Amino acid sequence: MDSSIALILTQDGIVNGAVYVLLALALVLVFTVTRIIFIPQGEFVAFSALTLAMLENGRFPGTVWLVLAGGLAVCAMEAGALVARHDWRYRARVLGWNLVYPFALWALASLVDWRGAGQLARIAFTLALVVPLGPMMFRVFFQPIASAPVLVLLIVAVAVHVALVGLGLWMFGAEGYRTLPLWDENFLVGPLRIPGQAIWVVGASLALIVLLAQFFSRTIYGKALRATAVNRNGARLMGISPNLAGRLTLMLAAAIGAISGILVSPITTIYYDTGFLIGLKGFVAAIIGGLAAYPAAAAGALLVGLLESFSSFWASAYKEVIVFTLIIPVLFWRSLRTHHVEEEEE
Amino acid sequence: METKKRIILGLALALGWTMAAQAQVKVGVTVSATGPAASLGIPEKNTVEMLPKEMAGQKIEYLVLDDASDTTTAVNNTRKFITEDKVDLVMGSSITPNALAMIDVVAEAKVPMISFAAGDKVISPVDEKRHWVFKTPQSDRMMTEAIVEHMVANGVKTVGFIGYSDAYGESWYQSFSEAAAAKGLKLVVNERYNRTDTSVTGQVLKIVGAKPDAVLIAGSGTPAALPQKTLKERGYPGKIYQTHGVVNPDFLRVCGRDCEGTFLPSSPVVVAPQLPDSHPAKAAGVEYFQLYESKYGKGSVTQFGSYVWDAGKLFAAALPEALTKAKPGTPEFRAALRDAIEHLKEVPAANGVYTMSPTDHLGLDHRARVMLRIESGQWKYIP
């Protein structure tokens, strides 16, 4: 192994790591605000990449049906709640987002010739399709059991993940897709050949991290989420709705996942079930951050990316083993460092 | 009292009538139409719908179940076929682990089975249990021999190998390294990757560093495109070989320009219209090719579906003899059907010519494989 190979491997590790950083941040965010260990995070990655690929190939994206079904389910659940409470104030908003909006997407998907539209228009439409799945998922699956123990939330999260993978096969088929790169240039720096798309991935990840930091420190919604993460009951007493916080969190998680999917799909082939493994590596990174610390999670994600890249050079057959074994010393170290806190049962 | 008797008589008559109507041949098919092997199972399921519904004056009923690429489900499906539906023949499943698990079930119930899974272990050695089991796909060894022969004929001396880090990659490595050693090819580098990997840069750097004359990528379907794209990206100048596991239109779509000039072995059915008229698999292959394309669109033919088609051919060829021995639905008929399949000689089908024997339950020879080259996004037959 010479220095040029080490450089190429480092570059590869950083590009992969940049995506794991985003997913790790989303996992930490969802866990701190809602206590859900968010297994379906990877599905947003796969669904957005595949939706974009469908649009590029001029095929009707199955995600539209998912948004329609999700919207109808939310409407039905909200209707039940509204009738019980005789509270009709939010009917226009509920119907607007969960009935009118999905049908508008459906109309757009069938009427517009997406193959002829620009790449940016397709990306915008993909985001418009995938991001609402987050809040819908929270409303349908997690809001009714928001105060359940972490274990129950985890089990539901696993169930949602399994269901979504099955739906993914049905919507997109078994074969993988690659999307068109945003930037098809290559740059030669010494022995390195840096593809434009890799610059996009790293740049967009950094930009997203800065944006998230700004959102949490400067906006009222961001502060509300932070307050909920610190103390759920305290935040509630201050008038922060845990349901709103949950919906907002999952919307952010879906947006981060969808953007990650759009970023990686030109450099790798995405399958309906790719999301799980990418999400799992983000999860290893989030564990390194103790599911609570953002900078540690980000550093962990880069570590996972680099470790993966170098182990694929030295011992390719054991790559996954090496990456996932990383979690054992980390857990050991964490368990020595922090004293055990009994989980609060409500 | 009188009414009651009448009702009983009526019921008995009705029951007898339905029993008579059921005197037909039943075939239970389990395929992996969902799960990781879905790209194999879906064309197989499509092909079942094209099999003849009437043969040798008998109505044939096909019962199709999906086993979701899962071994337990495949076994449960097989049990259901045998105990509830009383089938005369079991077909399936798409992948080797499932087919291996089904052997015990069919052997215990003494029902013949034709597998669409490629693994050699499904049919060899033909022991007491495998007595009941046949398969239609070419074995990996036939394909590796084709690759090695082509490499030697084209002046390749050193080879690099990259395959899945699971049983699939391992079994390819085994059979390829044996075949290569026999012909004096030197295997200089052996790398592994996962179907779901997002990057194989590390492995490819190592291969490029070892400078082999050719690289064999042992993957299946679209995941086999990733090493090839990375090899091209890193400027690998040598020949690239893929296996017959990549023969589907999606692989060409994902791999695009980077796959131009790739060599691969395959079943003749994929290029049936390009074969010379003298090729024994041409007629059956073209028949299947045209039927499938007319139903599922141009460029949709894969060899996976043709395994089902050929299972149908074997069944059709064996059925008349079995019918002379016993009535469908009886244990005697199932045994007779098994014997008839084992006695088949020179049955031309889409994948080649099948000649079964008590020691060979595959029955294919070198006529069952051809070498292809990818040219302008198409499979091209190289004579």
XYZ file of C-alpha atoms in Angstrom:
729
model
C 0.000 0.000 0.000
C 1.525 3.303 -1.051
C 0.471 6.853 -0.279
C -1.616 7.296 -3.430
C -3.715 4.249 -2.584
C -4.123 5.538 0.963
C -5.278 8.887 -0.435
C -7.796 7.280 -2.790
C -9.145 5.132 0.041
C -9.402 8.170 2.307
C -11.314 10.057 -0.350
C -13.676 7.114 -0.806
C -14.128 6.827 2.953
C -14.927 10.508 3.375
C -17.518 10.482 0.592
C -19.277 7.460 2.107
C -18.813 8.876 5.574
C -20.484 12.159 4.578
C -23.699 10.274 3.908
C -23.436 8.314 7.151
C -22.960 11.638 8.965
C -26.314 12.877 7.691
C -28.078 9.661 8.653
C -26.417 9.563 12.066
C -27.548 13.137 12.734
C -31.110 12.256 11.721
C -31.085 9.194 14.003
C -29.793 11.207 16.966
C -32.386 13.915 16.307
C -35.292 11.478 16.146
C -34.160 9.586 19.231
C -33.609 12.627 21.419
C -36.943 14.234 20.523
C -39.239 11.210 20.290
C -37.214 8.331 21.865
C -37.811 6.301 18.676
C -34.829 4.274 17.451
C -35.671 5.114 13.899
C -34.978 1.983 11.842
C -36.955 3.172 8.769
C -34.510 6.088 8.300
C -32.729 4.223 5.483
C -35.975 3.739 3.580
C -36.149 7.484 2.882
C -32.714 7.195 1.249
C -33.762 4.317 -0.987
C -37.216 5.712 -1.774
C -35.956 9.142 -2.818
C -33.166 7.679 -4.971
C -35.574 5.263 -6.650
C -38.302 7.890 -7.074
C -35.774 10.117 -8.829
C -34.713 7.177 -11.019
C -38.345 6.466 -11.944
C -38.850 10.099 -12.947
C -35.674 10.008 -15.049
C -36.846 6.863 -16.818
C -40.270 8.366 -17.495
C -41.993 5.831 -15.247
C -44.733 6.625 -12.769
C -43.186 6.675 -9.259
C -44.998 4.324 -6.870
C -44.210 6.738 -4.038
C -47.258 8.734 -5.184
C -49.528 5.865 -4.094
C -47.727 5.716 -0.763
C -48.288 9.449 -0.168
C -51.944 9.101 -1.182
C -52.466 6.108 1.131
C -50.615 7.834 3.975
C -52.707 10.980 3.513
C -55.957 9.019 3.576
C -54.861 7.153 6.715
C -54.000 10.430 8.459
C -57.383 11.900 7.418
C -59.224 8.895 8.805
C -57.330 9.035 12.115
C -57.724 12.788 12.456
C -61.434 12.529 11.652
C -61.847 10.070 14.519
C -60.005 12.381 16.884
C -61.897 15.466 15.713
C -65.300 13.833 16.117
C -64.409 12.664 19.615
C -63.343 16.141 20.690
C -65.843 18.185 18.654
C -62.895 20.290 17.652
C -63.032 21.269 14.001
C -60.535 24.125 13.986
C -57.812 22.275 12.108
C -59.985 20.572 9.480
C -58.816 22.769 6.618
C -55.146 22.195 7.442
C -55.549 18.446 7.887
C -57.485 18.079 4.642
C -55.142 20.407 2.794
C -51.981 18.525 3.657
C -53.327 15.013 3.614
C -55.880 15.041 0.806
C -55.422 18.025 -1.483
C -51.621 17.910 -1.462
C -51.268 14.174 -2.300
C -53.829 14.486 -5.091
C -51.988 17.519 -6.431
C -48.783 15.416 -6.450
C -50.636 12.626 -8.202
C -51.884 15.045 -10.860
C -48.380 16.462 -11.305
C -46.856 12.989 -11.540
C -49.265 11.881 -14.254
C -49.529 15.121 -16.245
C -45.961 16.410 -16.396
C -43.426 14.757 -18.693
C -40.683 14.341 -16.097
C -38.246 12.793 -18.514
C -38.145 16.095 -20.377
C -38.039 18.241 -17.251
C -34.728 19.399 -15.808
C -32.791 17.437 -13.209
C -33.421 20.124 -10.581
C -37.188 19.981 -11.195
C -37.087 16.199 -10.777
C -35.142 16.510 -7.539
C -37.611 19.086 -6.201
C -40.534 16.823 -7.076
C -38.804 13.840 -5.459
C -38.398 15.814 -2.242
C -42.042 16.919 -2.445
C -43.016 13.240 -2.638
C -40.724 11.709 -0.021
C -40.566 14.357 2.723
C -44.306 14.290 3.645
C -43.949 10.552 4.316
C -42.108 11.441 7.551
C -44.895 13.379 9.308
C -47.490 10.950 7.940
C -45.533 8.043 9.391
C -45.398 9.764 12.765
C -49.116 10.553 12.777
C -50.203 7.044 11.779
C -47.749 4.801 13.640
C -46.025 6.702 16.427
C -48.331 9.460 17.693
C -50.918 7.007 19.118
C -48.161 5.314 21.162
C -45.923 8.345 21.729
C -45.628 7.724 25.465
C -44.939 3.971 25.202
C -41.585 2.577 26.436
C -38.570 2.785 24.114
C -38.775 -0.941 23.428
C -42.347 -0.712 22.120
C -41.412 2.236 19.920
C -38.445 0.239 18.603
C -40.622 -2.759 17.795
C -43.078 -0.546 15.915
C -40.158 1.093 14.091
C -38.910 -2.340 12.991
C -42.403 -3.283 11.834
C -42.711 -0.055 9.817
C -39.291 -0.746 8.288
C -40.245 -4.278 7.215
C -43.527 -3.061 5.739
C -41.805 -0.268 3.836
C -39.170 -2.619 2.373
C -41.984 -4.847 1.108
C -43.781 -1.843 -0.377
C -40.477 -0.716 -1.909
C -40.173 -3.997 -3.815
C -43.721 -3.589 -5.041
C -43.258 0.061 -6.059
C -39.799 -0.075 -7.636
C -39.107 -3.724 -8.505
C -36.181 -5.892 -7.478
C -33.501 -4.339 -9.646
C -31.258 -1.438 -8.771
C -31.033 2.023 -10.317
C -28.489 4.782 -10.687
C -29.474 8.375 -11.285
C -27.789 11.017 -13.419
C -24.958 12.860 -11.666
C -25.476 16.515 -10.826
C -21.985 17.325 -11.927
C -20.247 15.072 -14.445
C -16.811 16.701 -14.201
C -13.657 15.100 -12.820
C -10.802 16.926 -11.146
C -7.248 15.671 -11.018
C -5.407 16.546 -7.822
C -2.070 14.730 -7.689
C -2.836 11.003 -7.792
C -6.504 11.665 -6.959
C -9.298 11.790 -9.444
C -12.131 13.583 -7.695
C -15.528 13.203 -9.334
C -17.772 16.263 -9.224
C -20.485 14.225 -7.578
C -18.176 13.467 -4.622
C -17.674 17.211 -4.123
C -21.445 17.583 -4.196
C -21.910 14.905 -1.546
C -19.396 16.365 0.868
C -20.433 19.972 0.170
C -24.138 19.280 0.562
C -23.545 17.365 3.795
C -21.561 20.268 5.249
C -24.194 22.774 4.120
C -26.941 20.665 5.645
C -25.096 20.428 8.949
C -24.670 24.218 9.057
C -28.344 24.695 8.178
C -29.439 22.295 10.918
C -27.233 24.057 13.463
C -28.765 27.398 12.483
C -32.258 25.925 12.627
C -31.728 24.627 16.149
C -30.105 27.749 17.518
C -32.081 30.517 15.814
C -35.639 29.457 14.960
C -38.514 29.020 17.378
C -39.326 25.554 16.005
C -35.723 24.481 16.333
C -35.612 25.647 19.916
C -38.899 23.853 20.596
C -37.358 20.602 19.354
C -34.303 21.116 21.518
C -36.476 21.809 24.532
C -38.433 18.603 23.892
C -35.166 16.698 23.612
C -33.956 18.025 26.953
C -37.144 17.379 28.878
C -40.333 16.171 27.274
C -42.666 17.003 30.154
C -41.041 20.325 30.849
C -41.397 21.339 27.221
C -45.006 20.286 27.282
C -45.636 22.530 30.299
C -44.141 25.381 28.295
C -46.791 24.842 25.638
C -44.760 22.814 23.136
C -46.954 20.131 21.625
C -45.151 16.773 21.638
C -47.184 15.773 18.565
C -46.020 18.798 16.637
C -42.435 18.151 17.775
C -42.721 14.527 16.623
C -44.140 15.430 13.217
C -41.534 18.116 12.697
C -38.719 15.759 13.712
C -39.795 13.048 11.335
C -40.196 15.612 8.587
C -36.593 16.683 9.143
C -35.469 13.051 9.259
C -37.306 12.323 6.013
C -35.800 15.400 4.378
C -32.268 14.437 5.463
C -32.805 10.875 4.264
C -34.255 12.015 0.944
C -31.369 14.405 0.319
C -28.848 11.674 1.171
C -30.550 9.375 -1.325
C -30.389 11.976 -4.076
C -26.713 12.619 -3.297
C -25.520 8.989 -3.301
C -27.623 7.538 -6.112
C -25.302 8.760 -8.914
C -22.238 7.112 -7.319
C -23.758 3.791 -6.347
C -26.580 1.509 -7.394
C -29.576 1.782 -5.085
C -32.004 -1.100 -4.509
C -35.342 -1.139 -2.759
C -33.608 -2.655 0.290
C -30.334 -0.685 0.218
C -31.627 1.760 2.799
C -31.370 -0.647 5.701
C -27.611 -1.231 5.484
C -26.803 2.445 4.911
C -29.086 3.328 7.820
C -27.442 0.666 9.971
C -24.020 2.203 9.420
C -25.457 5.588 10.323
C -26.771 3.841 13.414
C -23.321 2.545 14.392
C -22.134 6.143 14.130
C -25.063 7.396 16.205
C -24.230 4.811 18.893
C -20.688 6.165 19.011
C -22.347 9.470 19.838
C -24.395 7.717 22.529
C -27.543 8.527 20.514
C -27.315 11.959 22.080
C -24.254 13.915 20.928
C -24.241 15.328 17.396
C -20.484 16.027 16.988
C -19.531 12.582 18.314
C -22.037 10.979 15.976
C -20.626 12.897 13.017
C -17.084 11.901 13.933
C -18.245 8.313 14.346
C -19.819 8.396 10.886
C -16.565 9.524 9.286
C -14.757 6.802 11.222
C -17.212 4.200 9.881
C -16.709 5.469 6.322
C -12.909 5.358 6.571
C -12.849 2.008 8.334
C -15.104 0.575 5.651
C -12.929 1.887 2.870
C -9.644 0.648 4.320
C -10.981 -2.721 5.433
C -12.353 -3.300 1.928
C -8.750 -2.978 0.713
C -7.112 -5.174 3.317
C -9.748 -7.799 4.068
C -12.693 -7.363 1.765
C -14.460 -10.546 2.893
C -14.641 -9.279 6.480
C -15.534 -5.645 5.783
C -19.006 -5.666 7.345
C -17.754 -7.721 10.278
C -15.054 -5.148 10.983
C -17.441 -2.207 10.705
C -20.091 -3.709 12.956
C -17.576 -5.068 15.461
C -16.590 -1.452 16.051
C -19.757 -1.100 18.076
C -18.579 -3.546 20.773
C -15.557 -1.621 22.153
C -17.562 1.590 21.858
C -20.416 0.194 23.932
C -17.933 -1.221 26.422
C -16.180 2.104 26.770
C -19.467 3.973 27.123
C -20.772 1.585 29.737
C -17.618 2.105 31.796
C -17.724 5.854 31.428
C -21.367 6.576 32.150
C -23.317 5.238 35.082
C -26.458 3.376 34.193
C -29.722 5.332 34.331
C -32.977 3.406 34.646
C -35.296 4.311 31.853
C -38.223 6.396 33.049
C -41.458 4.478 32.658
C -44.491 6.616 32.180
C -86.791 -38.916 6.367
C -87.268 -38.988 2.617
C -85.951 -35.437 2.238
C -82.905 -36.236 4.287
C -82.063 -39.216 2.080
C -82.438 -37.071 -0.985
C -80.118 -34.449 0.381
C -77.516 -37.072 1.211
C -77.872 -38.601 -2.246
C -77.547 -35.165 -3.832
C -74.465 -34.376 -1.792
C -72.905 -37.712 -2.653
C -73.584 -37.136 -6.338
C -72.171 -33.639 -6.198
C -69.096 -34.872 -4.388
C -68.590 -37.665 -6.895
C -68.967 -35.249 -9.755
C -66.376 -32.836 -8.429
C -64.015 -35.741 -7.752
C -64.365 -36.756 -11.401
C -63.732 -33.219 -12.591
C -60.568 -33.127 -10.510
C -59.072 -36.074 -12.327
C -56.391 -33.933 -13.851
C -52.668 -33.505 -13.440
C -51.660 -31.030 -10.747
C -48.331 -29.247 -10.642
C -47.274 -27.236 -7.604
C -44.824 -24.421 -8.382
C -43.027 -22.429 -5.686
C -40.914 -19.477 -6.863
C -39.095 -16.642 -5.089
C -41.161 -13.836 -6.594
C -40.357 -11.468 -3.709
C -37.351 -11.004 -1.448
C -33.670 -10.950 -2.473
C -34.165 -13.428 -5.355
C -37.139 -11.589 -6.821
C -35.330 -10.827 -10.079
C -35.136 -14.597 -10.652
C -38.585 -15.423 -9.356
C -40.575 -12.825 -11.290
C -39.663 -14.045 -14.828
C -40.162 -17.601 -13.564
C -43.642 -16.784 -12.370
C -44.356 -15.082 -15.698
C -43.253 -18.211 -17.532
C -45.510 -20.531 -15.515
C -48.433 -18.627 -17.008
C -47.148 -19.515 -20.496
C -46.924 -23.281 -19.882
C -49.473 -25.388 -21.792
C -52.715 -25.924 -19.857
C -53.512 -29.150 -21.682
C -51.085 -31.940 -22.603
C -51.574 -35.524 -23.780
C -55.347 -35.106 -23.420
C -55.031 -34.118 -19.736
C -55.947 -30.829 -18.129
C -52.909 -29.477 -16.300
C -53.476 -27.314 -13.271
C -50.552 -25.154 -12.065
C -50.672 -23.983 -8.457
C -48.200 -21.142 -7.955
C -47.023 -19.922 -4.551
C -44.410 -17.315 -3.631
C -41.792 -18.361 -1.075
C -40.321 -14.838 -0.652
C -36.760 -16.269 -1.147
C -37.220 -17.859 2.290
C -36.265 -21.470 2.986
C -38.955 -22.158 5.574
C -41.685 -20.774 3.355
C -40.472 -22.878 0.435
C -40.720 -25.998 2.610
C -44.181 -25.005 3.846
C -45.353 -24.384 0.297
C -44.087 -27.801 -0.733
C -45.855 -29.483 2.201
C -49.066 -27.688 1.307
C -48.811 -28.829 -2.328
C -48.308 -32.421 -1.244
C -50.743 -32.799 1.650
C -53.559 -30.426 0.688
C -53.440 -30.229 -3.084
C -52.084 -33.759 -3.721
C -49.920 -32.587 -6.614
C -48.271 -35.004 -9.052
C -45.179 -32.875 -9.586
C -43.427 -30.124 -7.639
C -41.464 -27.400 -9.453
C -39.127 -24.911 -7.783
C -37.691 -23.118 -6.073
C -35.649 -20.323 -7.626
C -32.613 -20.512 -5.329
C -30.401 -23.341 -4.135
C -30.973 -23.120 -0.330
C -34.726 -23.381 -0.858
C -34.430 -26.253 -3.329
C -32.085 -28.145 -0.983
C -34.561 -27.833 1.878
C -37.417 -29.079 -0.302
C -35.606 -32.327 -1.164
C -36.449 -33.980 2.175
C -40.122 -33.153 1.819
C -40.584 -34.481 -1.725
C -38.455 -37.553 -1.059
C -40.499 -38.454 2.018
C -43.784 -38.067 0.118
C -42.334 -39.685 -3.039
C -43.291 -36.811 -5.354
C -40.986 -35.921 -8.270
C -39.543 -32.415 -8.268
C -37.879 -30.255 -10.937
C -35.775 -27.434 -9.514
C -35.007 -24.055 -11.140
C -32.093 -23.525 -8.762
C -28.632 -23.805 -10.309
C -26.645 -25.374 -7.431
C -25.059 -28.742 -8.180
C -25.876 -30.008 -4.710
C -29.564 -30.045 -5.606
C -29.106 -33.099 -7.840
C -25.720 -34.580 -7.131
C -24.880 -37.085 -5.961
C -28.102 -38.857 -6.941
C -28.812 -40.659 -3.650
C -31.948 -42.120 -2.114
C -33.503 -38.677 -1.644
C -32.244 -36.985 -4.795
C -33.719 -39.980 -6.625
C -36.845 -37.768 -6.834
C -35.153 -34.518 -7.798
C -34.216 -33.084 -11.216
C -33.096 -29.628 -12.283
C -33.039 -27.616 -15.506
C -30.385 -24.852 -15.051
C -26.798 -25.382 -16.185
C -24.421 -26.035 -13.317
C -21.870 -23.366 -12.412
C -19.080 -25.744 -13.406
C -20.263 -25.814 -17.031
C -20.215 -22.027 -17.064
C -16.812 -21.661 -15.398
C -15.359 -24.093 -17.923
C -16.721 -21.928 -20.728
C -15.102 -18.846 -19.188
C -11.739 -20.566 -18.665
C -11.718 -21.968 -22.211
C -12.416 -18.512 -23.615
C -9.701 -16.945 -21.447
C -7.098 -19.501 -22.527
C -8.064 -19.137 -26.195
C -7.592 -15.365 -25.920
C -4.145 -15.424 -24.379
C -5.072 -14.663 -20.772
C -2.394 -15.882 -18.324
C -3.295 -14.218 -15.012
C -6.761 -13.607 -13.568
C -8.228 -11.555 -10.753
C -11.425 -12.599 -9.003
C -14.044 -10.495 -7.235
C -17.256 -12.095 -5.964
C -19.982 -11.814 -3.353
C -18.853 -12.368 0.206
C -21.389 -15.155 0.704
C -21.990 -18.746 -0.375
C -22.587 -17.608 -3.952
C -19.190 -15.935 -4.310
C -17.482 -18.752 -2.432
C -18.903 -21.494 -4.650
C -17.933 -19.528 -7.764
C -14.453 -19.081 -6.388
C -14.166 -22.813 -5.709
C -15.283 -23.941 -9.137
C -13.408 -21.183 -10.960
C -10.119 -21.695 -9.152
C -10.275 -25.460 -9.875
C -11.067 -24.937 -13.556
C -8.388 -22.242 -13.857
C -5.734 -24.392 -12.194
C -6.559 -27.278 -14.537
C -5.854 -25.064 -17.566
C -2.758 -23.380 -16.114
C -4.340 -19.975 -15.450
C -2.876 -18.146 -12.481
C -5.317 -16.607 -10.017
C -3.418 -13.598 -8.672
C -5.990 -11.796 -6.532
C -9.187 -12.839 -4.762
C -11.532 -10.120 -3.446
C -15.031 -10.068 -1.958
C -17.857 -7.536 -1.754
C -21.498 -7.383 -0.649
C -24.544 -7.166 -2.862
C -25.584 -3.972 -1.051
C -22.155 -2.288 -0.930
C -22.072 1.339 -1.972
C -18.370 1.300 -2.843
C -15.783 -1.297 -3.916
C -12.904 1.134 -4.384
C -10.637 -0.696 -1.914
C -11.038 -4.077 -3.588
C -10.640 -2.637 -7.079
C -7.446 -0.775 -6.152
C -5.996 -4.058 -5.006
C -7.005 -5.812 -8.232
C -5.631 -3.039 -10.430
C -2.410 -3.170 -8.403
C -2.029 -6.906 -9.081
C -2.252 -6.251 -12.864
C -4.073 -9.416 -13.991
C -4.743 -9.969 -17.735
C -8.437 -10.449 -16.985
C -10.881 -10.046 -14.091
C -13.878 -12.278 -13.363
C -16.747 -10.640 -11.497
C -18.890 -13.288 -9.800
C -22.071 -11.403 -9.003
C -25.652 -11.579 -10.168
C -27.993 -8.989 -11.637
C -27.398 -5.275 -11.163
C -25.071 -5.557 -8.115
C -22.458 -7.039 -10.484
C -22.227 -3.670 -12.238
C -20.542 -1.873 -9.327
C -17.100 -3.609 -9.543
C -17.113 -3.220 -13.304
C -17.875 0.507 -13.129
C -15.191 0.995 -10.490
C -12.636 -1.004 -12.533
C -13.272 1.263 -15.543
C -13.160 4.338 -13.324
C -9.728 3.279 -12.055
C -8.534 2.747 -15.614
C -8.210 -1.068 -15.597
C -7.069 -1.963 -19.149
C -7.596 -5.763 -19.235
C -10.496 -8.006 -20.193
C -13.507 -8.186 -17.897
C -15.644 -11.315 -17.563
C -19.034 -11.556 -15.901
C -21.042 -14.667 -15.069
C -24.369 -15.795 -16.519
C -25.986 -14.375 -13.365
C -26.007 -10.889 -14.916
C -28.092 -11.730 -17.952
C -31.038 -9.393 -17.528
C -31.921 -6.081 -19.176
C -31.545 -4.163 -15.907
C -27.847 -5.040 -15.723
C -27.274 -3.457 -19.135
C -29.267 -0.393 -18.089
C -27.312 0.158 -14.857
C -23.873 -0.698 -16.268
C -24.293 1.282 -19.479
C -21.130 2.269 -21.358
C -18.847 0.683 -18.770
C -19.936 -2.811 -19.806
C -19.027 -2.557 -23.490
C -16.809 -5.449 -24.528
C -17.507 -7.584 -21.446
C -17.458 -11.367 -21.983
C -19.825 -13.763 -20.272
C -21.103 -17.323 -20.571
C -24.821 -17.837 -20.848
C -27.618 -20.153 -21.704
C -28.257 -20.129 -25.473
C -31.844 -18.964 -24.930
C -30.782 -15.347 -24.319
C -29.486 -15.046 -27.874
C -31.743 -17.686 -29.444
C -32.547 -15.628 -32.578
C -28.802 -15.054 -33.215
C -27.856 -18.751 -33.046
C -26.982 -20.611 -36.244
C -29.866 -22.774 -37.483
C -27.824 -25.898 -36.799
C -27.751 -25.214 -33.050
C -29.921 -27.831 -31.303
C -31.363 -25.327 -28.829
C -32.390 -22.802 -31.474
C -35.943 -23.977 -32.286
C -37.137 -24.318 -28.674
C -35.260 -21.192 -27.691
C -36.806 -19.035 -30.400
C -40.252 -20.396 -29.555
C -39.829 -19.347 -25.911
C -38.133 -16.068 -26.820
C -40.967 -14.956 -29.073
C -43.756 -16.091 -26.742
C -42.188 -14.270 -23.780
C -41.438 -11.073 -25.680
C -44.928 -10.932 -27.156
C -46.336 -11.148 -23.641
C -43.894 -9.098 -21.554
C -42.210 -6.716 -24.006
C -39.051 -6.536 -26.082
C -35.746 -7.345 -24.416
C -37.460 -8.921 -21.402
C -36.182 -12.504 -21.865
C -33.910 -13.893 -19.156
C -32.576 -17.404 -18.733
C -34.365 -17.677 -15.365
C -37.763 -17.896 -16.999
C -36.437 -20.422 -19.498
C -35.612 -22.848 -16.660
C -39.339 -23.032 -15.972
C -40.057 -23.406 -19.670
C -37.634 -26.324 -19.884
C -39.108 -27.906 -16.751
C -42.382 -27.739 -18.678
C -40.684 -29.391 -21.688
C -39.353 -32.250 -19.545
C -42.769 -32.693 -17.984
C -44.460 -32.691 -21.397
C -42.004 -35.246 -22.745
C -42.423 -37.574 -19.756
C -46.179 -37.273 -19.282
C -47.414 -39.626 -22.074
C -45.291 -42.504 -20.807
C -46.397 -41.954 -17.206
C -50.059 -41.891 -18.264
C -49.771 -45.360 -19.771
C -48.708 -46.734 -16.367
C -51.152 -45.129 -13.907
C -53.871 -42.545 -13.310
C -52.931 -39.002 -12.211
C -53.345 -38.321 -8.506
C -52.070 -41.745 -7.430
C -48.710 -42.659 -5.876
C -48.140 -45.046 -8.808
C -48.512 -42.166 -11.255
C -46.008 -40.031 -9.381
C -43.479 -42.863 -9.398
C -44.133 -43.499 -13.085
C -43.674 -39.800 -13.849
C -40.323 -39.815 -12.031
C -39.167 -42.882 -13.963
C -40.299 -41.338 -17.235
C -38.319 -38.135 -16.577
C -35.220 -40.178 -15.731
C -35.555 -42.080 -19.035
C -35.751 -38.943 -21.193
C -33.245 -38.932 -24.034
C -32.199 -36.022 -26.278
C -35.090 -33.695 -25.421
C -34.423 -30.403 -27.235
C -35.313 -27.420 -25.065
C -34.505 -23.741 -24.735
C -31.372 -24.270 -22.623
C -29.891 -27.136 -24.620
C -30.556 -30.846 -25.017
C -31.543 -32.912 -21.969
C -30.496 -36.572 -21.651
C -31.280 -37.854 -18.167
C -29.804 -40.956 -16.581
C -29.953 -42.606 -13.117
C -26.696 -40.811 -12.253
C -27.307 -37.486 -14.026
C -30.475 -35.591 -13.146
C -29.509 -32.474 -15.096
C -28.649 -34.054 -18.419
C -27.141 -31.018 -20.141
C -23.809 -30.958 -22.001
C -21.638 -28.374 -23.768
C -24.521 -27.567 -26.120
C -26.180 -25.801 -23.176
C -23.791 -22.865 -22.996
C -22.533 -20.140 -25.305
C -20.178 -17.193 -24.851
C -21.559 -13.681 -25.261
C -20.043 -10.238 -25.581
C -21.769 -6.986 -24.728
C -21.825 -4.727 -27.781
C -23.653 -1.381 -27.904
C -25.843 -2.389 -24.973
C -26.872 -5.753 -26.475
C -25.949 -9.400 -25.887
C -24.001 -10.643 -28.902
C -23.382 -14.325 -29.578
C -19.733 -15.140 -30.300
C -19.401 -18.455 -32.180
